[in-house]
Coordinates of C-alpha atoms and ligand atoms in Angstrom, one line a residue:
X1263 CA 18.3 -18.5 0.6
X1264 CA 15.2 -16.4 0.4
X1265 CA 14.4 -17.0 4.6
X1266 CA 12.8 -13.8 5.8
X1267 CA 14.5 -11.6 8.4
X1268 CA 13.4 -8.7 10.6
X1269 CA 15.9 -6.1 8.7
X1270 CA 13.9 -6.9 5.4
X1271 CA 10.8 -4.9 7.4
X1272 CA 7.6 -7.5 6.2
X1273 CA 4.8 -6.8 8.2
X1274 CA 1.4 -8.3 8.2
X1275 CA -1.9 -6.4 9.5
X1276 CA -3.9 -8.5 12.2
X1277 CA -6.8 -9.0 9.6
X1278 CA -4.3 -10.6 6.9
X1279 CA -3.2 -13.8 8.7
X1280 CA -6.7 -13.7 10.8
X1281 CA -9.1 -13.4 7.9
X1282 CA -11.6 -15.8 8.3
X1283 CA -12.5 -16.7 4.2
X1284 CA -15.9 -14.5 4.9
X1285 CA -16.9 -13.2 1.6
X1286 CA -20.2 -11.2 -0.1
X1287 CA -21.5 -15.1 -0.5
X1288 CA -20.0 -17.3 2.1
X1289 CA -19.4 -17.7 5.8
X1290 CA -16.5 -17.8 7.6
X1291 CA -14.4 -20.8 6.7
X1292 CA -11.7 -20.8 9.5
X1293 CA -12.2 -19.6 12.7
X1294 CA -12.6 -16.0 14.0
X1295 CA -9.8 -14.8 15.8
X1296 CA -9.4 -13.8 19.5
X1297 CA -7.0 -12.1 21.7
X1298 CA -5.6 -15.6 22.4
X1299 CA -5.2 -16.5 18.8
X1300 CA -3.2 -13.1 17.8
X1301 CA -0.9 -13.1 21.1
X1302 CA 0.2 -16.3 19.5
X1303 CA 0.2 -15.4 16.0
X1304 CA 2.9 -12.8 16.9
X1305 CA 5.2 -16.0 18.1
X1306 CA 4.5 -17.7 14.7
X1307 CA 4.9 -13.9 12.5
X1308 CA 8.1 -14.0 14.6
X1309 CA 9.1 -17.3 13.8
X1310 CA 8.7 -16.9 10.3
X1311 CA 10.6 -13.6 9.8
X1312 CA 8.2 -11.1 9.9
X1313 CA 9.4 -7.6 11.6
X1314 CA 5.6 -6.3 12.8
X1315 CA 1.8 -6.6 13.2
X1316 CA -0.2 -3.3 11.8
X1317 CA -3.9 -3.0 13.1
X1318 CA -6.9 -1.5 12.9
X1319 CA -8.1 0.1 16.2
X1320 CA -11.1 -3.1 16.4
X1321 CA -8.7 -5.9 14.6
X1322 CA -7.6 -5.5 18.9
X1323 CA -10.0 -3.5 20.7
X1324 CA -13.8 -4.1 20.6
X1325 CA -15.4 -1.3 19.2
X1326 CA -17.9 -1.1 22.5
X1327 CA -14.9 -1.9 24.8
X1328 CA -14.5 0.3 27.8
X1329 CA -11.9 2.1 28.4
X1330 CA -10.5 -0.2 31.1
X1331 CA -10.8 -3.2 28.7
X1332 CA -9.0 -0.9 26.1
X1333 CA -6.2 -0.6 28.2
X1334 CA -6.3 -4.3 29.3
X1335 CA -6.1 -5.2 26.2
X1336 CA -3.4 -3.3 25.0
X1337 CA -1.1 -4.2 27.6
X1338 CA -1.5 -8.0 27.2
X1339 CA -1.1 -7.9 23.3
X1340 CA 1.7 -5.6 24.1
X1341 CA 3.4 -7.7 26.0
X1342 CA 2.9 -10.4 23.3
X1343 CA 4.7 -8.6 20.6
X1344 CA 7.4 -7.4 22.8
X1345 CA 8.0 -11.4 24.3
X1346 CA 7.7 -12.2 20.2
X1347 CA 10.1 -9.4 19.3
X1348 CA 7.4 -7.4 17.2
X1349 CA 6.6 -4.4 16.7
X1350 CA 3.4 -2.4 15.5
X1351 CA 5.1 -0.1 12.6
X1352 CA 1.6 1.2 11.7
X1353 CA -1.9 1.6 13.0
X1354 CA -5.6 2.7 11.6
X1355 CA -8.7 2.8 12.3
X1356 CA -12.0 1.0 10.9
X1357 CA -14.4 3.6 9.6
X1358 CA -15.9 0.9 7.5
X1359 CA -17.3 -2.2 9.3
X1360 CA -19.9 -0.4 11.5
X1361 CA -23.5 0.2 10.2
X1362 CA -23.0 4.0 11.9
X1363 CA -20.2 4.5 8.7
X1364 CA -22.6 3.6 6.0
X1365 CA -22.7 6.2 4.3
X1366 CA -19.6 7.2 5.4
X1367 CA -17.1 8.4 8.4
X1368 CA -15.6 12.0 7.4
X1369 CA -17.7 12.3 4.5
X1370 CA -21.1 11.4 5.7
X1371 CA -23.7 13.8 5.1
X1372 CA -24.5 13.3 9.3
X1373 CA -22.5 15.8 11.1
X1374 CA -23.1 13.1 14.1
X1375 CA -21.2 10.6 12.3
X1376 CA -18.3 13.2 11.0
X1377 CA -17.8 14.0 14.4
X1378 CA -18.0 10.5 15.7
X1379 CA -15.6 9.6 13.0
X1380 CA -13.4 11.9 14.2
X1381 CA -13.5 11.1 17.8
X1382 CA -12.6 7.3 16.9
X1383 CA -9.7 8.3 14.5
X1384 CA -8.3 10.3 17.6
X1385 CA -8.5 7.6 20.1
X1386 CA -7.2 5.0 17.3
X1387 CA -4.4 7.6 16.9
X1388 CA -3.6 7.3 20.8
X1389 CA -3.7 3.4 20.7
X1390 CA -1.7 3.1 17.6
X1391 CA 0.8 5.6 19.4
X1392 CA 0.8 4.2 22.8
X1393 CA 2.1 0.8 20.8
X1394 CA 5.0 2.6 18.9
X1395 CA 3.3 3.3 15.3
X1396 CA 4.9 5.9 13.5
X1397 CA 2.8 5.8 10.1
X1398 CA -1.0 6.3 10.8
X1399 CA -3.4 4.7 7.7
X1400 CA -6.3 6.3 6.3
X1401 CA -8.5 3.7 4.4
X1402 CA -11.8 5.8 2.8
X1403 CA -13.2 2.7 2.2
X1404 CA -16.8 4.0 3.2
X1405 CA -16.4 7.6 1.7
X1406 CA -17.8 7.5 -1.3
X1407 CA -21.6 7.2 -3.1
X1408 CA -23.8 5.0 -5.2
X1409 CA -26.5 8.0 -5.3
X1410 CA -24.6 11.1 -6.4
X1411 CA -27.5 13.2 -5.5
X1412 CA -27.4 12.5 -2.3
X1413 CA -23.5 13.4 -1.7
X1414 CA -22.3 16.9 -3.5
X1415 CA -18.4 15.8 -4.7
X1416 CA -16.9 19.1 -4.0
X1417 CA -18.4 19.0 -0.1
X1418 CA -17.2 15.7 0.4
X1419 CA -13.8 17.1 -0.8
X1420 CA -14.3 19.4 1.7
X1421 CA -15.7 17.6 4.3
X1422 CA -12.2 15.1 4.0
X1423 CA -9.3 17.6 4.1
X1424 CA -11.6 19.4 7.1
X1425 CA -11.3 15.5 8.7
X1426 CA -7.6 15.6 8.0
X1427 CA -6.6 19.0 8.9
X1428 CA -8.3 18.4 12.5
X1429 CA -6.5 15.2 13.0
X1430 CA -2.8 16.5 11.7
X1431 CA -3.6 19.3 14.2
X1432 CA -4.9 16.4 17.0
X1433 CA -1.6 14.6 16.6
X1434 CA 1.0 17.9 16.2
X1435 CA -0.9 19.2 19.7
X1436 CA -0.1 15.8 21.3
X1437 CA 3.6 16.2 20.4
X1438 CA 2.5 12.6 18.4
X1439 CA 5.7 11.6 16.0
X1440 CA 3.5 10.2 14.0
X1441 CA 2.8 10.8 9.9
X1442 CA -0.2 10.1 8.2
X1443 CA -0.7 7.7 4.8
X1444 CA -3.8 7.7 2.7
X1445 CA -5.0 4.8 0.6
X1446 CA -7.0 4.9 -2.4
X1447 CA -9.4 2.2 -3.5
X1448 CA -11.2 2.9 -6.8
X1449 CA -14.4 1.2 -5.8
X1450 CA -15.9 -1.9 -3.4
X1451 CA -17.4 -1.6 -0.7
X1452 CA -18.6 1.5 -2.4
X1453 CA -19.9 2.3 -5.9
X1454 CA -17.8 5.1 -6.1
X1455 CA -14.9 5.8 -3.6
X1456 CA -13.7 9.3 -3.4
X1457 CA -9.8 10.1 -4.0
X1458 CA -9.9 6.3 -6.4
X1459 CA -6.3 6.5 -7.2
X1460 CA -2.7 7.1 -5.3
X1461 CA -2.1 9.8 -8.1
X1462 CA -5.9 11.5 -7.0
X1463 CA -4.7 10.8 -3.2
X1464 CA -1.5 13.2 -4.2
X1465 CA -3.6 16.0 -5.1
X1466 CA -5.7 15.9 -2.3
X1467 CA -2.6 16.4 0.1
X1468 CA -1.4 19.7 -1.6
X1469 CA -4.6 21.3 -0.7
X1470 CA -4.1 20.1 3.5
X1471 CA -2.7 23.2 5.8
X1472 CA -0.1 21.3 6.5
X1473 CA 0.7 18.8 3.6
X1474 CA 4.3 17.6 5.1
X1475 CA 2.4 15.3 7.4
X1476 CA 0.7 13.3 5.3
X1477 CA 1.6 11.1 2.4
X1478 CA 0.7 7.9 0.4
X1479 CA 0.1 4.3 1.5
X1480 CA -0.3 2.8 -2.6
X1481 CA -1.7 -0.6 -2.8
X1482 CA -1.2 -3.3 -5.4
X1483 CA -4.5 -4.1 -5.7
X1484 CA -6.3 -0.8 -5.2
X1485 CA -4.3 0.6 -8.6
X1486 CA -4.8 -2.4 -10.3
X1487 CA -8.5 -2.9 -10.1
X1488 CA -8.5 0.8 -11.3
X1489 CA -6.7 -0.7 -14.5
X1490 CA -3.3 1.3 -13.8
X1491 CA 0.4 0.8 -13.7
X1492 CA 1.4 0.1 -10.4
X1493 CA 4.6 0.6 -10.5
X1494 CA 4.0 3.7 -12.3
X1495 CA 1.9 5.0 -9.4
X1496 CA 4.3 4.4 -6.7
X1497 CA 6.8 5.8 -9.0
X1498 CA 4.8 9.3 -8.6
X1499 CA 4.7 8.9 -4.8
X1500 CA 7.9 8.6 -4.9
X1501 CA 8.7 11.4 -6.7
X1502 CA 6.6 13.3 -4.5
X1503 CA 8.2 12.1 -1.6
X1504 CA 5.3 11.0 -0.3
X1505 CA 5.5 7.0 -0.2
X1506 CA 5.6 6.8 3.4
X1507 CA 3.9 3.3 3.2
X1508 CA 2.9 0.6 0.9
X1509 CA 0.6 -2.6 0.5
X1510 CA 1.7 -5.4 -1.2
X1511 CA -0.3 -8.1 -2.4
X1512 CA -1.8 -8.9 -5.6
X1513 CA -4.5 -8.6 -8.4
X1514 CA -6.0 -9.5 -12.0
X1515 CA -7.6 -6.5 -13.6
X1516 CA -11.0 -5.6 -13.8
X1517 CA -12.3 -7.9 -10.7
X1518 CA -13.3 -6.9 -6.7
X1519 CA -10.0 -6.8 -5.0
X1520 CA -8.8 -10.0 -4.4
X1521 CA -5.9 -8.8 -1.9
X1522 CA -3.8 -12.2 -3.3
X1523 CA -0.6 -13.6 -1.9
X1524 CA 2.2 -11.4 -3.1
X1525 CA 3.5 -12.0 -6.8
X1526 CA 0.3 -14.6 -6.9
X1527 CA -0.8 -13.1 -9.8
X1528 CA 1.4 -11.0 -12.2
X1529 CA 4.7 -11.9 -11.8
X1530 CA 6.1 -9.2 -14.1
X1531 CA 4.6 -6.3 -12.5
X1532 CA 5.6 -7.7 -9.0
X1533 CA 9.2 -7.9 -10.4
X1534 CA 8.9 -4.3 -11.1
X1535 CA 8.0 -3.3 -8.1
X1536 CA 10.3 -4.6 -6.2
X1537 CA 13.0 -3.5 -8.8
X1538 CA 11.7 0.6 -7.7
X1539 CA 11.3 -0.3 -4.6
X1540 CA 14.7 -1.9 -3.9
X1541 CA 16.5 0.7 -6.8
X1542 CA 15.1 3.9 -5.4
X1543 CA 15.9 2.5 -1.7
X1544 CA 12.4 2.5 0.0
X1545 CA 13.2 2.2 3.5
X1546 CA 9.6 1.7 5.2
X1547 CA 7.8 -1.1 5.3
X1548 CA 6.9 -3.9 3.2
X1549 CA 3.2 -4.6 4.5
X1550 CA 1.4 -7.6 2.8
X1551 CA -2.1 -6.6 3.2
X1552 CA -3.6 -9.5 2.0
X1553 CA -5.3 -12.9 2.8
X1554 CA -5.1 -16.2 2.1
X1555 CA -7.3 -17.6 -0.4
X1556 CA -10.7 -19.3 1.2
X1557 CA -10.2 -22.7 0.4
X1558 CA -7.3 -22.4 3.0
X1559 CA -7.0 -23.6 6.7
X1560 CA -5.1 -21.6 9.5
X1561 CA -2.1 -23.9 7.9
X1562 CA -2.5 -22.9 4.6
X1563 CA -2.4 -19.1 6.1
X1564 CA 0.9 -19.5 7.2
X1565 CA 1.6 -20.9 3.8
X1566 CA 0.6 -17.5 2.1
X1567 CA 2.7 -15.5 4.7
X1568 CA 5.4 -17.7 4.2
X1569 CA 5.0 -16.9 0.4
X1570 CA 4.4 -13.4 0.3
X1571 CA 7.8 -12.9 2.0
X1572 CA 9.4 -15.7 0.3
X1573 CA 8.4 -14.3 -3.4
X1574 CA 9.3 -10.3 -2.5
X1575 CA 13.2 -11.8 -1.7
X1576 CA 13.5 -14.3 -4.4
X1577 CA 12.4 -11.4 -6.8
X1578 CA 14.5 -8.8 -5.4
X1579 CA 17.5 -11.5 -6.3
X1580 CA 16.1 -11.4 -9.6
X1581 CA 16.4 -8.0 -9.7
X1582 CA 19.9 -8.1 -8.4
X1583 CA 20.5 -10.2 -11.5
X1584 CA 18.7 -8.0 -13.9
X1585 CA 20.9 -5.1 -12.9
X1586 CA 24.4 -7.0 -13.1
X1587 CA 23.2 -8.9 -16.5
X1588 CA 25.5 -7.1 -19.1
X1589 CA 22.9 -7.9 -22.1
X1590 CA 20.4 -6.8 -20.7
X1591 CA 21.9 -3.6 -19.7
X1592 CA 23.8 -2.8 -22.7
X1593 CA 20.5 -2.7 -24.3
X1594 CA 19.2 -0.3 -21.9
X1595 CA 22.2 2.0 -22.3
X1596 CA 21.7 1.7 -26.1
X1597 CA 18.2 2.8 -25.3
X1598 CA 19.4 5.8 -23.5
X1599 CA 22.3 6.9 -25.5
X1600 CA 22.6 10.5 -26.3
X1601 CA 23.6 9.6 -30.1
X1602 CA 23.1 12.9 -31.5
X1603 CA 24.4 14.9 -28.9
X1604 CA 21.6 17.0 -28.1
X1605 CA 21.5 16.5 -24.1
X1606 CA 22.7 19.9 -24.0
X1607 CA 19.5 20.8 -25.6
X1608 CA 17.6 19.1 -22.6
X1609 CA 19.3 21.0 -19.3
X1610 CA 17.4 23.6 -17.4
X1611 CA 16.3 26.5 -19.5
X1612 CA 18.4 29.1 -20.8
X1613 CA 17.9 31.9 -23.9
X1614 CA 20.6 31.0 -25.8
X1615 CA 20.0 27.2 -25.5
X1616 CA 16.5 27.9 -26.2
X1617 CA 17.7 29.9 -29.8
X1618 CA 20.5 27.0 -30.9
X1619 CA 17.5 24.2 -30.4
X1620 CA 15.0 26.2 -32.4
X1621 CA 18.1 26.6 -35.0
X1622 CA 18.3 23.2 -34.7
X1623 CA 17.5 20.7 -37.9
X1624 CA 16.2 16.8 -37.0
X1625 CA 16.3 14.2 -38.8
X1626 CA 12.8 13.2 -37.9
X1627 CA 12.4 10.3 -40.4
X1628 CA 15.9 9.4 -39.5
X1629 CA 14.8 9.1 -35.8
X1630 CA 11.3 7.1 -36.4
X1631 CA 12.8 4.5 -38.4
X1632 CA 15.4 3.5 -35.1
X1633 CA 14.7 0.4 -33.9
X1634 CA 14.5 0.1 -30.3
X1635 CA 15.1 -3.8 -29.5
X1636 CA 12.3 -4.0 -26.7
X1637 CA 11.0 -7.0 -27.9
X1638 CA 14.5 -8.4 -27.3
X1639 CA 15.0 -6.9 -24.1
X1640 CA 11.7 -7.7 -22.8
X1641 CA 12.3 -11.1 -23.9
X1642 CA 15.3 -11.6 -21.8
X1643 CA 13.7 -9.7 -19.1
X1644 CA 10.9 -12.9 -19.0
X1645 CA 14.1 -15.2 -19.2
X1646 CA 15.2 -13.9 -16.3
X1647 CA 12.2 -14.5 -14.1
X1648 CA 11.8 -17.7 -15.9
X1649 CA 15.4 -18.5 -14.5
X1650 CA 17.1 -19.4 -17.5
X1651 CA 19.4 -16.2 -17.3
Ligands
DIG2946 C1 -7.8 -2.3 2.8 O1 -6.9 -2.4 1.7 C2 -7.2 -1.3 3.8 C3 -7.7 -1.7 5.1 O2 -7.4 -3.0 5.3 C4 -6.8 -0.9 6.0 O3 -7.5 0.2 6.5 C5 -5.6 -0.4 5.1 C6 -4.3 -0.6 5.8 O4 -3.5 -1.4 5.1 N1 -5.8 -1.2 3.9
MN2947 MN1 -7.2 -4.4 -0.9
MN2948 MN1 -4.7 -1.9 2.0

């Protein structure tokens, strides 16, 4: 029950399971990773259930490595995950850490560092290709301000969907299969971050020249700290056909993003999630982009992969359950019900439909004083997670 398996598609980025507790206030509290430490990592990710390792161009490669070490590098973590039985299912690359991104990568006022920024998304692109990812990240987690004077919003608008275009034209002239998924983040490391929220990230990609390459990666705690629905969110990627990716993990409101062990911290939304995700038939993958918490050793790190995968299955049983529990939904069906047989009002547009509904005398009185019986289905909604139905 609940053991992990490499159809269910859980992958971990290198910087989950190797994050070191740093924090704005503390050191390091386990011990920074090497080469040697992920080539084995893959054997435990493997042994656990995981399907594949996502990275960050420098989570592998260091950023003043020569092209020789690149390579080097490459092939020897290659043939890790291959001896594991891993796969990279998406790469990206970190246009945060450095002090050259600062004030950002493709939104810096610097043309030198635009351009730079491009150049190092293009070679992360051919690294993250050359070890089989198909879904290419785009984290902005530098593009944004804290002194609005200094960065017009409509340029840096500009100055994205120009880094964007050039890259979705880099990739289609490389004969790349490869598509590309932003991320919003509301805020942190930034005051402000440009494109805060999946729904803002959506928007941006129907004004790209080509907006079938690129789509959505939503994270948990991204939405969250922006106060939002999650669920709600990847609802609207989905709709759009743009959730190419996601991040799971987890989040209380209003703090810095705490990138929790799955279902760590709101069980109910979690439970929700899953429920789209495994309703609507999401077939990418289930990234846990997330980190155990500090007070843990490399032991306890295992124990919040081990969880994150553990608590995404035992909730998609729930789910299972939710969906075969007759009470529960009878009372969605009442919920539903077309009682006054006005559907017909509802279908696509037509003249004549259009003159019967404005003919067409409500009971409005009638209709506010139905009850609904949310509170009771909500309440056996909790039952259900707290496993007494
Ligand atoms: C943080 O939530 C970001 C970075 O870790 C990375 O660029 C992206 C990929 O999951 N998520
Ligand atoms: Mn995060
Ligand atoms: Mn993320």
């Amino acid at each position: 029950m609940y053991v992990p398996r490499p159809e269910h598609h859980f992958t971990f980025g290198m910087w989950t399971y190797a994050n070191a507790g740093r924090d704005p206030f503390g050191d390091p509290v386990r011990p920074l990773p090497d080469l040697d430490f992920h080539c084995a990592a893959a054997a435990k990710l493997a042994e656990l259930g995981a399907y594949g390792v996502n990275l960050h161009d420098n989570d592998l490669v260091p950023i003043d490595a020569t092209a020789a070490e690149r390579d080097a590098i490459a092939r020897r973590y290659a043939q890790a995950l291959a001896d594991a039985g891993l796969c990279v299912p998406m790469a990206t690359t970190n246009l945060f850490s450095h002090p050259v991104f600062k004030d950002g990568a493709f939104t810096s006022p610097v043309p030198s560092v635009r351009a730079y920024a491009l150049q190092k998304a293009m070679l992360g692109i051919d690294l993250g290709v050359q070890l089989g990812a198909k879904i290419y990240v785009f984290w902005g987690g530098r593009e944004g301000s804290e002194v609005d004077a200094g960065k017009d919003p409509v340029d840096s608008i500009k100055r994205y969907r120009d880094a964007f275009n050039y890259l979705i034209a880099y990739a289609k002239d490389q004969g790349y299969d490869i598509k590309f998924a932003l991320e919003a983040k509301p805020n942190e490391p930034r005051g402000h971050i440009f494109l805060p929220t999946t729904g803002a990230m959506l928007g941006f990609i129907a004004t790209l020249d080509d907006p079938t390459q690129c789509g959505v990666n939503p994270e948990v705690a991204h939405e969250t700290m922006a106060g939002l629905n999650f669920p709600h969110a990847v609802a609207q990627a989905m709709d759009a056909g743009k959730l190419f990716h996601i991040d799971l993990n987890d989040q209380e409101p209003g703090r810095y993003d705490q990138d929790f062990r799955f279902g760590a911290a709101n069980l109910k939304s979690s439970f929700f999630l899953v429920k789209l995700l495994e309703d609507r038939g999401y077939a990418g993958m289930k990234h846990f982009d997330a980190h155990a918490y500090r007070t843990e050793d490399r032991d306890g790190v295992w124990d919040f992969c081990r969880g994150c995968m553990r608590t995404y299955l035992i909730l998609q049983e729930k789910v299972a359950r939710f969906n075969a529990d007759a009470e529960i939904q009878g009372l969605i069906a009442d919920l539903l019900a077309d009682r006054d047989q006005v559907a017909g009002y509802l279908a696509p547009y037509s003249g004549p439909q259009a003159a019967a509904l404005k003919a067409h005398s409500f009971d409005i009185d009638a209709l506010g004083r139905r009850g609904s019986r949310l509170e009771l289905l909500d309440q056996l909604t909790v039952e259900l997670l707290l496993g007494v139905r």
